[in-house]
Coordinates of C-alpha atoms in Angstrom, one line a residue:
Chain P
X1 CA 133.6 48.3 175.7
X2 CA 136.5 50.7 175.3
X3 CA 134.4 53.5 174.0
X4 CA 131.3 52.9 176.0
X5 CA 132.0 55.6 178.6
X6 CA 132.8 58.3 175.8
X7 CA 129.6 57.3 173.9
X8 CA 127.5 57.4 177.1
X9 CA 128.9 60.8 178.1
X10 CA 128.5 62.3 174.6
X11 CA 124.9 61.1 174.3
X12 CA 124.0 62.6 177.9
X13 CA 125.5 65.8 176.9
X14 CA 123.6 65.9 173.6
X15 CA 120.3 65.1 175.4
X16 CA 121.1 67.9 177.9
X17 CA 121.9 70.4 175.0
X18 CA 118.8 69.5 173.1
X19 CA 116.6 70.2 176.1
X20 CA 117.9 73.7 176.0
X21 CA 118.0 74.2 172.2
X22 CA 115.8 71.8 170.1
X23 CA 117.5 70.7 167.0
X24 CA 120.8 72.0 168.1
X25 CA 123.3 70.1 170.2
X26 CA 125.8 68.2 167.9
X27 CA 129.0 70.4 168.4
X28 CA 129.4 70.0 172.2
X29 CA 128.8 66.4 172.4
X30 CA 131.3 65.8 169.5
X31 CA 133.9 67.9 171.4
X32 CA 133.4 65.8 174.4
X33 CA 133.8 62.6 172.6
X34 CA 136.9 63.9 170.8
X35 CA 138.5 64.8 174.1
X36 CA 137.5 61.5 176.1
X37 CA 138.1 59.1 173.1
X38 CA 140.1 60.7 170.5
X39 CA 141.0 57.4 168.8
X40 CA 137.5 56.5 168.0
X41 CA 137.6 58.6 164.8
X42 CA 140.4 56.8 163.0
X43 CA 139.5 53.6 164.2
X44 CA 135.9 54.0 162.9
X45 CA 136.9 55.7 159.5
X46 CA 139.2 52.7 158.9
X47 CA 136.5 50.1 159.6
X48 CA 134.3 50.3 156.6
X49 CA 134.7 47.3 154.1
X50 CA 134.3 49.5 151.1
X51 CA 136.6 52.2 152.5
X52 CA 136.3 56.1 153.1
X53 CA 135.3 58.5 150.4
X54 CA 136.2 62.2 151.0
X55 CA 134.4 64.9 149.2
X56 CA 136.1 68.2 149.5
X57 CA 137.0 71.5 147.7
X58 CA 136.0 75.1 148.2
X59 CA 132.4 75.0 147.2
X60 CA 129.5 72.4 146.5
X61 CA 130.6 69.8 149.0
X62 CA 127.3 69.5 150.8
X63 CA 125.3 69.2 147.6
X64 CA 127.8 66.7 145.9
X65 CA 127.9 64.4 149.2
X66 CA 124.1 64.4 149.5
X67 CA 123.8 63.4 145.9
X68 CA 126.5 60.8 146.0
X69 CA 125.1 59.3 149.3
X70 CA 121.6 59.0 147.6
X71 CA 123.1 57.4 144.6
X72 CA 125.1 54.9 146.5
X73 CA 122.3 54.1 148.9
X74 CA 120.0 53.7 146.0
X75 CA 122.2 50.9 144.7
X76 CA 121.8 49.0 147.9
X77 CA 124.9 50.1 150.0
X78 CA 124.6 51.2 153.6
X79 CA 126.4 54.5 154.0
X80 CA 127.9 56.4 157.0
X81 CA 127.8 60.2 156.3
X82 CA 127.9 63.5 158.1
X83 CA 125.3 66.2 158.1
X84 CA 125.9 69.3 156.2
X85 CA 126.8 71.4 159.2
X86 CA 129.4 68.9 160.4
X87 CA 132.2 68.8 157.9
X88 CA 135.1 69.6 160.3
X89 CA 136.8 67.0 162.7
X90 CA 134.5 67.8 165.6
X91 CA 131.5 67.2 163.3
X92 CA 132.8 63.6 162.4
X93 CA 132.9 62.7 166.1
X94 CA 129.3 64.0 166.3
X95 CA 128.2 61.9 163.4
X96 CA 129.9 58.7 165.0
X97 CA 128.0 59.5 168.2
X98 CA 124.8 59.9 166.5
X99 CA 124.9 56.8 164.4
X100 CA 127.1 54.2 166.2
X101 CA 125.9 51.6 168.8
X102 CA 126.8 52.2 172.5
X103 CA 130.2 50.7 171.9
X104 CA 131.0 53.0 169.1
X105 CA 130.7 50.6 166.4
X106 CA 129.0 51.3 162.9
X107 CA 128.0 48.5 160.6
X108 CA 127.7 50.6 157.3
X109 CA 129.4 49.3 154.2
X110 CA 131.1 52.6 153.2
X111 CA 131.7 56.1 154.5
X112 CA 131.2 59.1 152.4
X113 CA 132.1 62.4 154.2
X114 CA 132.1 65.9 153.2
X115 CA 135.3 67.5 154.5
X116 CA 136.4 71.0 155.0
X117 CA 139.6 71.5 153.0
X118 CA 141.8 72.2 156.1
X119 CA 140.5 69.5 158.2
X120 CA 140.6 66.9 155.4
X121 CA 144.4 67.7 154.9
X122 CA 144.9 67.0 158.6
X123 CA 142.9 63.9 158.7
X124 CA 144.6 62.1 155.8
X125 CA 147.8 61.9 157.9
X126 CA 146.0 59.3 159.9
X127 CA 143.3 57.7 157.6
X128 CA 143.8 57.1 153.9
X129 CA 140.5 57.4 151.9
X130 CA 140.0 54.9 149.1
X131 CA 138.4 57.7 146.9
X132 CA 138.8 61.5 146.9
X133 CA 136.5 63.8 145.0
X134 CA 137.8 67.4 144.7
X135 CA 135.2 69.8 143.3
X136 CA 137.1 73.1 142.9
X137 CA 139.2 75.9 144.4
X138 CA 137.6 79.2 144.7
X139 CA 138.6 82.4 146.7
X140 CA 137.0 81.4 150.0
X141 CA 137.6 82.3 153.8
X142 CA 140.8 84.2 153.1
X143 CA 141.0 85.2 156.7
X144 CA 141.6 81.5 157.4
X145 CA 143.2 80.1 154.2
X146 CA 145.1 83.4 153.2
X147 CA 145.5 82.5 149.5
X148 CA 143.9 80.1 146.9
X149 CA 147.3 78.7 146.1
X150 CA 147.6 77.5 149.8
X151 CA 144.1 75.8 149.5
X152 CA 145.4 74.0 146.3
X153 CA 148.4 72.7 148.4
X154 CA 146.1 71.3 151.1
X155 CA 143.9 69.6 148.5
X156 CA 146.9 68.2 146.6
X157 CA 147.9 66.6 149.9
X158 CA 144.3 65.0 150.3
X159 CA 144.4 63.9 146.7
X160 CA 147.7 62.2 147.2
X161 CA 146.4 60.2 150.1
X162 CA 143.8 58.4 148.1
X163 CA 144.5 54.7 147.9
X164 CA 142.5 54.0 144.7
X165 CA 140.9 56.8 142.8
X166 CA 140.9 60.5 142.5
X167 CA 137.8 62.4 140.9
X168 CA 138.6 65.9 139.7
X169 CA 136.9 68.8 137.9
X170 CA 138.3 69.1 134.5
X171 CA 137.3 72.9 134.1
X172 CA 139.4 74.1 137.2
X173 CA 143.0 74.6 136.2
X174 CA 143.8 74.4 139.9
X175 CA 142.7 70.6 139.9
X176 CA 144.7 70.1 136.6
X177 CA 147.8 71.4 138.4
X178 CA 147.0 68.9 141.3
X179 CA 146.5 66.0 138.9
X180 CA 150.1 66.7 137.5
X181 CA 151.5 65.6 140.9
X182 CA 149.5 62.5 141.2
X183 CA 151.6 60.4 139.0
X184 CA 150.5 56.9 139.8
X185 CA 146.9 57.6 140.8
X186 CA 143.8 56.6 138.9
X187 CA 142.3 59.9 138.0
X188 CA 138.8 60.4 136.6
X189 CA 137.2 63.7 135.4
X190 CA 133.9 65.4 135.3
X191 CA 133.1 68.7 133.6
X192 CA 131.0 70.9 131.3
X193 CA 130.8 70.6 127.5
X194 CA 130.0 74.3 127.3
X195 CA 133.4 75.8 128.1
X196 CA 131.9 79.2 128.0
X197 CA 129.6 78.5 130.8
X198 CA 132.3 76.6 132.6
X199 CA 134.6 79.7 132.6
X200 CA 131.9 81.6 134.6
X201 CA 132.1 79.3 137.6
X202 CA 134.4 81.4 139.6
X203 CA 137.4 79.0 139.9
X204 CA 140.5 80.8 141.4
X205 CA 142.6 82.0 138.5
X206 CA 146.0 80.3 138.4
X207 CA 147.5 83.1 136.3
X208 CA 149.6 80.2 134.5
X209 CA 149.5 79.2 130.9
X210 CA 146.3 77.0 130.6
X211 CA 146.9 73.2 130.8
X212 CA 145.2 71.0 128.3
X213 CA 141.7 70.0 129.3
X214 CA 141.6 66.2 130.1
X215 CA 138.7 64.0 128.8
X216 CA 135.9 63.9 131.2
X217 CA 134.1 60.6 131.7
X218 CA 131.1 62.4 133.2
X219 CA 130.1 65.4 131.0
X220 CA 127.2 68.0 131.4
X221 CA 125.9 68.1 127.9
X222 CA 123.2 70.6 128.2
X223 CA 121.7 72.7 131.0
X224 CA 118.5 74.8 130.6
X225 CA 117.1 76.2 133.9
X226 CA 117.0 73.1 136.2
X227 CA 116.9 70.6 133.4
X228 CA 120.3 68.8 132.9
X229 CA 121.5 66.3 130.5
X230 CA 124.6 64.3 131.1
X231 CA 126.8 61.6 129.5
X232 CA 128.2 59.3 132.3
X233 CA 130.7 56.8 130.8
X234 CA 128.7 56.9 127.5
X235 CA 125.4 56.7 129.2
X236 CA 122.8 59.2 128.9
X237 CA 121.2 60.6 132.1
X238 CA 118.6 63.5 132.2
X239 CA 116.8 65.0 135.1
X240 CA 115.7 68.1 136.9
X241 CA 118.3 69.5 139.3
X242 CA 117.0 70.3 142.8
X243 CA 118.4 73.8 142.6
X244 CA 119.2 76.4 139.9
X245 CA 122.6 77.1 138.5
X246 CA 125.5 75.4 136.6
X247 CA 127.3 75.0 139.8
X248 CA 124.7 72.6 141.0
X249 CA 125.0 70.7 137.7
X250 CA 128.7 70.4 138.3
X251 CA 127.9 69.0 141.8
X252 CA 125.7 66.3 140.2
X253 CA 128.6 65.5 137.7
X254 CA 130.9 65.0 140.5
X255 CA 128.6 62.9 142.3
X256 CA 127.7 60.7 139.3
X257 CA 131.4 60.2 138.4
X258 CA 132.3 59.3 142.1
X259 CA 129.3 56.9 142.3
X260 CA 130.3 55.2 139.0
X261 CA 133.8 54.7 140.4
X262 CA 132.5 53.4 143.8
X263 CA 130.0 51.2 142.1
X264 CA 131.9 49.9 139.1
X265 CA 129.8 47.6 137.0
X266 CA 126.9 47.7 139.5
X267 CA 126.4 51.5 138.5
X268 CA 122.8 51.7 137.0
X269 CA 122.3 54.8 135.0
X270 CA 118.6 54.5 135.0
X271 CA 118.6 54.2 138.7
X272 CA 121.1 57.1 139.2
X273 CA 118.7 59.3 137.0
X274 CA 115.5 58.4 139.0
X275 CA 117.5 59.0 142.3
X276 CA 118.6 62.5 141.4
X277 CA 115.3 63.4 139.9
X278 CA 113.7 63.0 143.3
X279 CA 116.4 64.4 145.6
X280 CA 115.4 67.5 147.4
X281 CA 117.8 70.4 147.7
X282 CA 120.3 70.5 150.4
X283 CA 118.7 72.8 153.0
X284 CA 118.9 76.5 152.1
X285 CA 120.3 75.8 148.6
X286 CA 117.1 77.0 146.8
X287 CA 114.9 75.4 149.4
X288 CA 111.4 76.8 149.3
X289 CA 109.7 76.9 152.6
X290 CA 106.1 77.8 153.6
X291 CA 105.9 80.3 156.4
X292 CA 102.3 81.2 157.5
X293 CA 101.1 80.0 154.2
X294 CA 103.6 82.2 152.2
X295 CA 106.4 80.6 150.0
X296 CA 109.8 81.8 150.7
X297 CA 113.0 80.6 149.0
X298 CA 116.3 80.4 150.9
X299 CA 119.5 80.9 149.1
X300 CA 122.8 80.3 150.8
X301 CA 125.9 82.2 149.9
X302 CA 129.2 81.2 151.3
X303 CA 132.0 83.1 149.3
X304 CA 132.5 85.4 146.3
X305 CA 131.9 82.7 143.8
X306 CA 128.8 81.2 145.4
X307 CA 127.4 84.6 145.9
X308 CA 127.9 85.7 142.3
X309 CA 126.7 82.4 140.9
X310 CA 123.5 82.4 143.0
X311 CA 122.7 86.0 142.4
X312 CA 123.2 85.5 138.6
X313 CA 120.9 82.5 138.8
X314 CA 118.0 84.4 140.5
X315 CA 114.8 83.8 138.6
X316 CA 114.4 87.3 136.9
X317 CA 113.2 90.2 138.7
X318 CA 112.4 89.8 142.4
X319 CA 110.4 92.4 144.4
X320 CA 110.8 90.9 147.8
X321 CA 114.5 90.2 149.0
X322 CA 116.1 90.1 152.4
X323 CA 119.9 89.9 152.6
X324 CA 121.6 88.5 155.6
X325 CA 125.3 88.4 156.3
X326 CA 126.2 86.7 159.7
X327 CA 129.0 86.2 162.0
X328 CA 130.6 83.4 160.0
X329 CA 131.9 86.1 157.5
X330 CA 134.8 87.3 159.4
X331 CA 135.8 89.9 156.9
X332 CA 133.0 91.0 154.6
X333 CA 135.2 92.8 152.3
X334 CA 134.8 90.1 149.6
X335 CA 131.3 91.3 149.1
X336 CA 132.9 94.1 147.1
X337 CA 134.2 91.6 144.5
X338 CA 130.5 90.6 143.7
X339 CA 128.3 92.4 141.2
X340 CA 124.9 92.5 142.7
X341 CA 123.3 93.7 139.3
X342 CA 121.0 90.8 139.2
X343 CA 119.6 91.5 142.5
X344 CA 116.8 93.8 141.4
X345 CA 115.9 95.0 145.0
X346 CA 116.8 94.6 148.5
X347 CA 114.2 95.4 151.2
X348 CA 115.9 94.4 154.3
X349 CA 119.7 94.0 155.2
X350 CA 120.3 92.0 158.5
X351 CA 122.7 89.6 160.2
X352 CA 125.7 90.5 162.4
X353 CA 127.5 92.0 159.5
X354 CA 124.4 94.1 158.2
X355 CA 126.3 97.3 158.2
X356 CA 129.1 96.1 156.0
X357 CA 126.4 94.6 153.6
X358 CA 124.5 97.8 153.6
X359 CA 127.5 99.9 152.7
X360 CA 128.3 97.6 149.8
X361 CA 124.6 97.5 148.6
X362 CA 124.2 101.4 148.8
X363 CA 127.4 101.7 146.7
X364 CA 125.6 99.7 144.2
X365 CA 122.6 102.0 144.2
X366 CA 120.4 99.8 146.6
X367 CA 118.1 101.6 149.0
X368 CA 117.0 99.0 151.7
X369 CA 114.2 100.1 153.8
X370 CA 115.6 98.6 157.0
X371 CA 119.1 97.6 158.0
X372 CA 119.4 96.1 161.5
X373 CA 121.5 93.5 163.3
X374 CA 118.3 92.1 164.9
X375 CA 117.2 89.1 162.7
X376 CA 113.9 88.6 164.3
X377 CA 113.0 92.2 163.8
X378 CA 114.3 92.2 160.3
X379 CA 112.4 88.9 159.3
X380 CA 109.1 90.3 161.0
X381 CA 109.3 93.5 159.2
X382 CA 110.2 91.9 155.9
X383 CA 107.2 89.4 156.1
X384 CA 104.9 92.1 156.7
X385 CA 105.8 93.9 153.5
X386 CA 103.1 93.6 150.6
X387 CA 103.2 90.3 148.6
X388 CA 105.7 90.6 145.6
X389 CA 104.4 91.4 142.2
X390 CA 107.2 89.4 140.6
X391 CA 108.8 86.3 142.0
X392 CA 108.8 84.6 145.3
X393 CA 110.0 86.2 148.6
X394 CA 113.7 85.4 148.7
X395 CA 116.1 85.4 151.5
X396 CA 119.9 85.5 150.6
X397 CA 122.0 84.6 153.5
X398 CA 125.4 83.3 154.8
X399 CA 125.6 80.2 156.8
X400 CA 125.4 81.8 160.2
X401 CA 122.4 83.8 159.4
X402 CA 120.7 80.8 157.7
X403 CA 121.1 78.7 160.8
X404 CA 119.7 81.4 163.0
X405 CA 116.8 82.2 160.7
X406 CA 115.9 78.6 160.2
X407 CA 116.1 78.0 164.0
X408 CA 114.0 81.0 164.6
X409 CA 111.4 79.6 162.3
X410 CA 111.6 76.1 163.8
X411 CA 113.3 74.4 160.9
X412 CA 115.5 72.4 163.1
X413 CA 116.2 69.4 161.0
X414 CA 118.2 69.5 157.7
X415 CA 116.4 66.4 156.5
X416 CA 113.1 68.2 156.4
X417 CA 113.6 69.7 153.1
X418 CA 111.2 68.6 150.3
X419 CA 111.4 69.0 146.6
Chain D
X1 CA 136.9 115.4 134.5
X2 CA 138.7 113.7 137.3
X3 CA 140.7 110.6 136.2
X4 CA 141.1 107.7 138.6
X5 CA 143.7 105.1 137.6
X6 CA 143.7 101.5 138.7
X7 CA 146.7 99.2 138.5
X8 CA 145.9 95.7 137.0
X9 CA 142.3 95.7 138.6
X10 CA 141.3 92.2 137.4
X11 CA 144.4 90.9 139.3
X12 CA 144.4 93.0 142.4
X13 CA 141.0 92.7 143.8
X14 CA 141.3 89.7 146.0
X15 CA 139.6 91.3 149.0
X16 CA 137.4 93.9 147.3
X17 CA 140.0 96.5 147.0
X18 CA 138.6 97.8 143.8
X19 CA 135.7 98.8 145.9
X20 CA 137.9 101.7 147.0
X21 CA 137.6 103.1 143.5
X22 CA 133.9 102.8 143.7
X23 CA 133.6 104.6 146.9
X24 CA 135.8 107.4 145.5
X25 CA 133.9 107.7 142.4
X26 CA 130.5 107.7 144.1
X27 CA 131.7 110.5 146.6
X28 CA 133.3 112.6 143.8
X29 CA 130.1 112.3 141.6
X30 CA 127.9 113.3 144.7
X31 CA 130.2 116.3 145.0
X32 CA 129.3 117.2 141.3
X33 CA 132.5 116.1 139.5
X34 CA 132.7 114.0 136.3
X35 CA 134.8 111.0 136.9
X36 CA 136.6 108.6 134.6
X37 CA 138.4 105.4 135.3
X38 CA 141.6 104.2 133.5
X39 CA 143.3 100.9 133.8
X40 CA 147.1 101.6 134.5
X41 CA 149.3 99.1 132.5
X42 CA 152.9 99.5 131.1
X43 CA 153.0 101.6 127.9
X44 CA 150.1 103.6 128.6
X45 CA 150.7 107.2 129.6
X46 CA 149.6 107.7 133.3
X47 CA 150.8 111.3 133.9
X48 CA 147.4 112.8 133.6
X49 CA 145.8 110.5 136.3
X50 CA 144.6 112.4 139.6
X51 CA 144.4 109.3 141.9
X52 CA 145.8 105.9 141.5
X53 CA 144.7 102.7 143.2
X54 CA 147.1 99.7 143.7
X55 CA 145.1 96.9 145.1
X56 CA 145.8 93.5 146.6
X57 CA 146.0 90.3 144.8
X58 CA 146.7 86.5 145.4
X59 CA 150.1 85.1 145.2
X60 CA 149.7 83.7 141.7
X61 CA 148.1 87.0 140.6
X62 CA 151.1 89.0 142.0
X63 CA 153.6 86.6 140.5
X64 CA 152.0 86.9 137.1
X65 CA 152.2 90.7 137.0
X66 CA 155.4 91.4 138.9
X67 CA 157.7 91.9 135.8
X68 CA 155.0 94.1 134.3
X69 CA 154.8 96.2 137.4
X70 CA 158.6 96.9 137.1
X71 CA 157.9 98.6 133.8
X72 CA 155.6 101.2 135.3
X73 CA 156.8 104.8 135.8
X74 CA 156.7 104.8 139.6
X75 CA 158.2 108.2 139.9
X76 CA 155.3 109.7 137.9
X77 CA 152.7 107.6 139.6
X78 CA 153.8 108.5 143.1
X79 CA 153.6 112.1 142.2
X80 CA 149.8 111.9 142.1
X81 CA 147.7 110.9 145.2
X82 CA 147.2 107.2 145.5
X83 CA 146.3 104.4 147.8
X84 CA 148.3 101.1 147.9
X85 CA 146.8 98.0 149.7
X86 CA 148.1 94.8 150.9
X87 CA 150.4 93.3 148.2
X88 CA 150.4 96.7 146.4
X89 CA 152.1 98.1 149.5
X90 CA 154.4 95.1 149.7
X91 CA 155.5 95.7 146.1
X92 CA 156.4 99.2 146.9
X93 CA 158.4 98.1 149.9
X94 CA 160.1 95.1 148.1
X95 CA 161.3 97.4 145.6
X96 CA 162.4 100.2 147.9
X97 CA 160.0 102.6 146.3
X98 CA 158.8 103.4 149.8
X99 CA 161.0 103.2 152.9
X100 CA 159.1 100.7 155.1
X101 CA 160.6 97.2 155.3
X102 CA 158.9 93.9 155.2
X103 CA 159.8 92.0 158.4
X104 CA 157.9 88.7 158.3
X105 CA 156.3 87.7 161.7
X106 CA 153.1 86.4 163.1
X107 CA 150.2 86.6 160.9
X108 CA 147.4 88.8 162.1
X109 CA 144.0 88.4 160.9
X110 CA 141.7 90.7 162.5
X111 CA 139.9 94.1 162.3
X112 CA 142.4 96.8 163.6
X113 CA 142.4 100.5 164.0
X114 CA 145.2 102.4 162.7
X115 CA 146.2 106.0 163.1
X116 CA 147.2 108.5 160.6
X117 CA 148.0 111.6 162.5
X118 CA 144.8 112.4 164.4
X119 CA 142.7 110.3 162.0
X120 CA 141.7 106.8 163.1
X121 CA 141.0 104.2 160.4
X122 CA 139.3 100.8 160.6
X123 CA 140.1 98.0 158.4
X124 CA 140.9 94.2 158.2
X125 CA 144.5 93.2 158.4
X126 CA 145.4 89.6 157.2
X127 CA 149.2 89.7 156.8
X128 CA 152.5 88.6 158.3
X129 CA 154.6 91.2 156.5
X130 CA 155.2 93.3 159.5
X131 CA 154.5 96.4 157.5
X132 CA 152.5 99.1 159.2
X133 CA 148.8 99.3 158.9
X134 CA 148.7 102.9 157.6
X135 CA 151.2 105.4 156.5
X136 CA 151.7 108.2 154.1
X137 CA 154.5 108.0 151.4
X138 CA 154.8 111.1 149.4
X139 CA 151.2 111.5 148.3
X140 CA 150.1 107.9 148.8
X141 CA 148.2 106.3 151.5
X142 CA 149.9 102.9 151.9
X143 CA 147.9 100.3 154.1
X144 CA 147.7 96.8 155.0
X145 CA 144.1 97.2 155.9
X146 CA 142.5 95.6 152.9
X147 CA 139.1 95.7 151.4
X148 CA 137.2 99.0 150.8
X149 CA 139.0 101.0 153.5
X150 CA 137.9 104.2 152.0
X151 CA 134.2 103.3 152.1
X152 CA 134.3 102.3 155.8
X153 CA 136.3 105.5 156.7
X154 CA 134.5 108.6 155.2
X155 CA 137.1 111.2 156.7
X156 CA 139.8 109.2 154.8
X157 CA 137.6 109.1 151.8
X158 CA 137.0 112.9 152.0
X159 CA 140.8 113.4 152.1
X160 CA 141.4 111.1 149.1
X161 CA 138.6 112.8 147.1
X162 CA 140.0 116.2 147.9
X163 CA 143.5 115.3 147.0
X164 CA 142.2 113.9 143.6
X165 CA 140.2 117.1 142.9
X166 CA 143.4 119.2 143.7
X167 CA 145.5 117.0 141.5
X168 CA 143.0 117.7 138.6
X169 CA 143.5 121.4 139.2
X170 CA 139.9 121.8 140.2
X171 CA 138.2 123.3 143.3
X172 CA 136.3 121.7 145.9
X173 CA 132.7 123.2 145.9
X174 CA 132.4 126.0 148.5
X175 CA 129.0 125.1 149.1
X176 CA 128.5 121.4 149.7
X177 CA 125.7 120.1 147.2
X178 CA 122.7 118.5 149.0
X179 CA 123.4 115.2 147.1
X180 CA 126.9 115.1 148.8
X181 CA 125.5 116.1 152.3
X182 CA 123.0 113.2 152.0
X183 CA 125.7 110.7 151.0
X184 CA 128.1 111.9 153.8
X185 CA 125.0 111.4 156.3
X186 CA 124.6 107.9 154.8
X187 CA 128.3 107.1 155.0
X188 CA 128.6 108.4 158.6
X189 CA 125.5 106.4 159.8
X190 CA 126.6 103.1 158.2
X191 CA 130.2 103.4 158.9
X192 CA 129.4 104.1 162.7
X193 CA 127.6 100.9 162.8
X194 CA 130.4 99.0 161.2
X195 CA 132.9 100.6 163.9
X196 CA 130.5 99.6 166.7
X197 CA 130.5 96.0 165.4
X198 CA 134.2 95.6 164.9
X199 CA 136.0 97.8 167.6
X200 CA 135.4 99.6 171.0
X201 CA 137.0 102.7 169.6
X202 CA 134.8 105.6 168.8
X203 CA 134.0 106.4 165.2
X204 CA 135.0 109.9 164.0
X205 CA 132.3 111.4 161.9
X206 CA 133.0 113.3 158.8
X207 CA 131.8 116.8 159.3
X208 CA 129.5 118.3 156.7

């Protein structure tokens, strides 16, 4: 009964917001619940019989979480999780509001949450996760995090809070440094067999003598296009990734290692293989949509590493590209750390930071036909351009531009993505 | 040939500061000059450089090169025009190579407009050092506005390019080549948009 007024108030506000903006409306209700019933979050996160799993790190949280949730659900567990867009504290309140009964109670067996690095470091003061999976440290959101070493310190705090297991990326030296501080914890590792490929994943350099690579219990053995072959605790798993690029294979390895830790002997490699083979991409991560009968690929970029990796993994020469950098990028200077060589052309530049993006692109020899902050105008112009001779129409965008474009096109549900 | 030098570029590019070199190279090339880029490291003569970039790095990157930076011939380097950004400026301050003193205070993370005489310069400050946004020390522009500050401020870029040309003992072309005119128009157009987005202050176009 204690949380009934807060849940009712939150749901009422959500209903009102969705009348105004279909598909939107999770942020404000979450904020209201966090103010009216702040204690509901900690109480809820402590209530799951199999505990709380936190997936964090600079990049790949959404894809890893989606894969891990699918794997655990496939093994018969009920899972409480958060949508991709809700990985900060307010989003956790929104998820509770969305999935609880009127009294704020949930009946899932386990919680698996993707968490922003900063918010995870705060939350673990109150709630101790049973398992923490940390994916990597890359140079990201420096206006907020200042320096990769400070991100590492936050993640170290999260790792130390795990009551049972910490799952780490064996190819990121930052995480090896974190592991050194975890004396008594159970640590399990995932990584790539191809160390040359692993070195190109954009992890923040530590500029320290390299620590010896630990043995990974989940290893990416081969990767060709989207076809990946993995060894998970000695069991062979092969499937097609939902999206292109070694970084998505690493996300899958993190999910498989975490799933095997959560499920123990119940982990079924064949079931895991079948589950991942059918999983659609997380929205905008290599998602292909149809707009007026025309296929368009959406590629989300969030920081220097993800931009470089996604551009490097573009499928050959592309003739029709729209590039959109939105308001979420507070200081677009990091674009200048990215080599856009693999981006064969850019027709249109848009988003709130269109001018900074155009300046960067022109210095690299690109000559976009249109540069405008008006997303609707940009998209209409771009879609009217002749069909590409090579490849598919491709939109490369930051999170804010992605949300606005998807909403503009009527893609309001993240769950609508198909493989 | 104009020689641009850059100090430990792999370590000092946290916020795209090496973009300043790209902007300078593109501008000088449009003006008809041949341009070469040389990495500045201890033990390699740097007296024939015509412009030097000292970019911004992460805490770990700076720590890893700090001792090596001490070996550079700063007297020689400061005798040619240059640009020190972020941690580059902080190094010069910490080692009393420039007179500005670090006074840690509140971190500021925002676009800011700084003045250098009559010139207004836009850039992003993310620092708690208390160092000024923009000052001249000998022939160096020292700034806490990181990233490609030259690219976003064509007048400052023009000043840096002309300083490099003079340092090379060359003459700026009396008649501006069409290629440079077009590039200046492009830079003015785009930079004006950047300014409109980030500040209420008017953008000062670079006159052709």
